[in-house]
Steps between C-alpha positions, in 0.01 A plus 500: 500500500453402138566151390641445155305260285820326392552382856164322516501131414190419301570124489577454868209260537627292209844474660345379822299241312817376331671472838206301636507275196873428540459436870218251442713295263736377772436163660440633849346841436138549604311789347291586807347802330360294217357239738332762718353662194358169378378388844136565598429785737397434860154632425456249218623213718254591774208540261582167340519642149689251284773612269483388142778277378606731220642203306367400162370143548587418141861618519782260405791477744814399308862493607800300382594245767859516380531869583727577792441873540429602861239745374271218392382456857372859494399545137303227322318536170550875515311529831676645804453281804510637853800406710296442815282251317810318379632474855164360616504248217858399580405441862213276394734289289730461799213346697380823667132466414170379644323181394141379497336165435551467126194447283383573150629463147679706238446495123788571264662386176862454391631567151851524353554705183797337328580770242538769768611280796218637715332301777145623568310434823140605444333554836121490462328467837477347848202365690410410857811661648551518875453839663823688557337653808257245638360728769406770250413255222735694276720389210709711259664231287776521242714238323878476501721272288863387504705276273671285760766459618543871425326705770676825420307818408580430133290181519199650676175594323180628663145579401293792618325480839127429491306656787251328729443171318573132546416432134728745316522524120844618384529441121869590504797357311837474675795446269858374522774528241680167530667252266314176442806293599484647853136417567554134588708609800229736629182476705214746479378617840160672496390631839202704622533767769279740693617862510416751767632856536785535751474132594684181423387284211283195564571178310185349346645202310727397214549265205844376386534352150830334397594556136732199479242290317260775389412487129486859378408390147185321614204729430300346783760623750433856383135497607375659821481254789395515863765410760436430867691738725729334752683604815873565488694176503729442796857483377804368678775757538744246360313497170467876456689621195559875501495630144791726413473539124593286201827409328498404133781272381583278203691173548663240276710188557776491234620149409872438433638452147711184529683573176619848587525465877863388533485550875223243524695254278813534720292432806359186337852370420651575840216352702417171329370364828204732491466519124160336497380736769626802305325380184179463694535837673676743262593847618262781402485878528205660671415837343262736677410852382363734765254710299313735733315545828149632559311635802808519722450645851545876521797595719534868407250788484556540125432130440837446328748228585868423447434132449700191413449123504709234674497136390615199700502150347517249786626153399525231764860422592644798310569867561215736420527678164424868550459783248333840490372754250617861466315763706230691312476851644175685574253266333163387632466233233855365448584308183842338535502254206811348657627147426616260770702197382562203730758258356559129549167386639310179433128440477529260793660772714244763400212269587630501858594868507335838536569840347419796727443841342479799733436866417672777696501877529853638526536713812708822491814582696596140574182415687349154483316425175122463531338166418202548265393143430612154401391196302622144459532270201555135583342188640676475837554715808143625477426647840139582415238370265289740294350531156791725398760249626324211326490695176872581530575128544307415183682770304836377632419147385405637159843664469680177592292285267533732196872559431595783263153658526424828676228494765339824619428499873314747722601462864301636793736679737464436873594741774678264745875530449587210731340254259770549237872446451672830422 
C-alpha cells in the first residue's frame, strides 16, 4: 500500500519537543526523559567515571529578585534547570538534608552597582571544607546564596559543582537586580553544600551578613575577604518569619487647614471644654497609596492572580477603619496605585495604632478568597519581632513625624493570616 508524501509529518519530532517544553514549564511537571538522558549510565557509576560539570565556571547568574514569574524556578539566566534537582533543593531548604561537623572558610566579595541596581556576590574559593562523605573522603562542593528573608526560587543563586575537592576555586559572580532602598531590610546568606548523584544534599556551613549597616560605598567592603563557615543557627519557631513577597506603598499624614476647615472650627466652638486638647491634637488625614506587589506566592499554574489589598486601621477605643482596592485580574505583578484615605485621626492616636495591609487572591464561584500575605505598619500590637517589623516601625514613625511629605515604604509580606486584622 502506497503512502502519500503529504500524509507524512516531517516536523513530528519538533512538535514533540514543543510539547515537552510546555509540560516542563508547569510548577509540578517533571521531565523524566530529560533527567534520564542527563543522568550517568549504570556502567559509568560502577566504573567510577566522574561526569564533568558542563557549567562555565566564569558564567554570571543574574535574575531580577522582583520577578514573580513561576518559570524563574526552572529557567535562570537562559539555562534550563532540571525539575528533579529543584525538588531536591527544595527538600534541603525544608530541613531534609544531612549535616557534618562544619569546618573551613569561604572567600567572597560584595559589590553594589548603583547605576544599574545590581548586587554582585563574587564567589572566589573555599578551603579546608569538611568531607561530604567522611567514609569515602569525598566532597563535591557548591555555593548557594539567598537574600533573606526571601527563600523563594527567585532569590536563589548557585555556583557550579566542583568535584572531589575540599579546597574548591569557583571564580563565579552571582547577581541580583534589587533597588538600593531594599537592601537594608535584607540579609545575605551564603552556604556551602556537598552534592552527590541521587542523594540528599549535605550542609557544609554558611555565612549570614546583614545589610542593615553595610556600607556599599566603602571600597574596602568590596574587597575579597575570608569568612569562617558556621553551623546553621537554631531558631525558635516563634521567631520564624515566612516570606511571602513584598508590598510597595506610599504614605503621607495630611495636616488640617484651620482657615478652610469649617468643620474643625465648629467643633472647637461647640466643645470649649476640650479646646486645649483639640489644639494640641488636631485632626489629620492619613493618605496611603498601594503601589504594587512583588514576588507573590503562585496559586495558579499560569502564575497569574486576581489580587486585591485590604486595609484595616485599628485605633484603640474606636471601630476599625477598613478599605480595599479593586481586583486586578490575571496579573502576576499587580500594580494597583490605589489611594486609601483615613479621616479624622490624630498623631497621638496613630502612635498607639496599627495599619494592617493584607493581599488576597479572589477565588472564583463564591469560594473563599486566598490569603497571599500581610504586613503591619504601626508601633503596637506587634506579635513578633523581626528586622522587617522593626523597619516598618521606623518608617511609620517617619510618616507621623513628617506631615505633608510622602514616604515610600517597602513592606515584607508574611504568610500567617492569623497575625493580621482583616
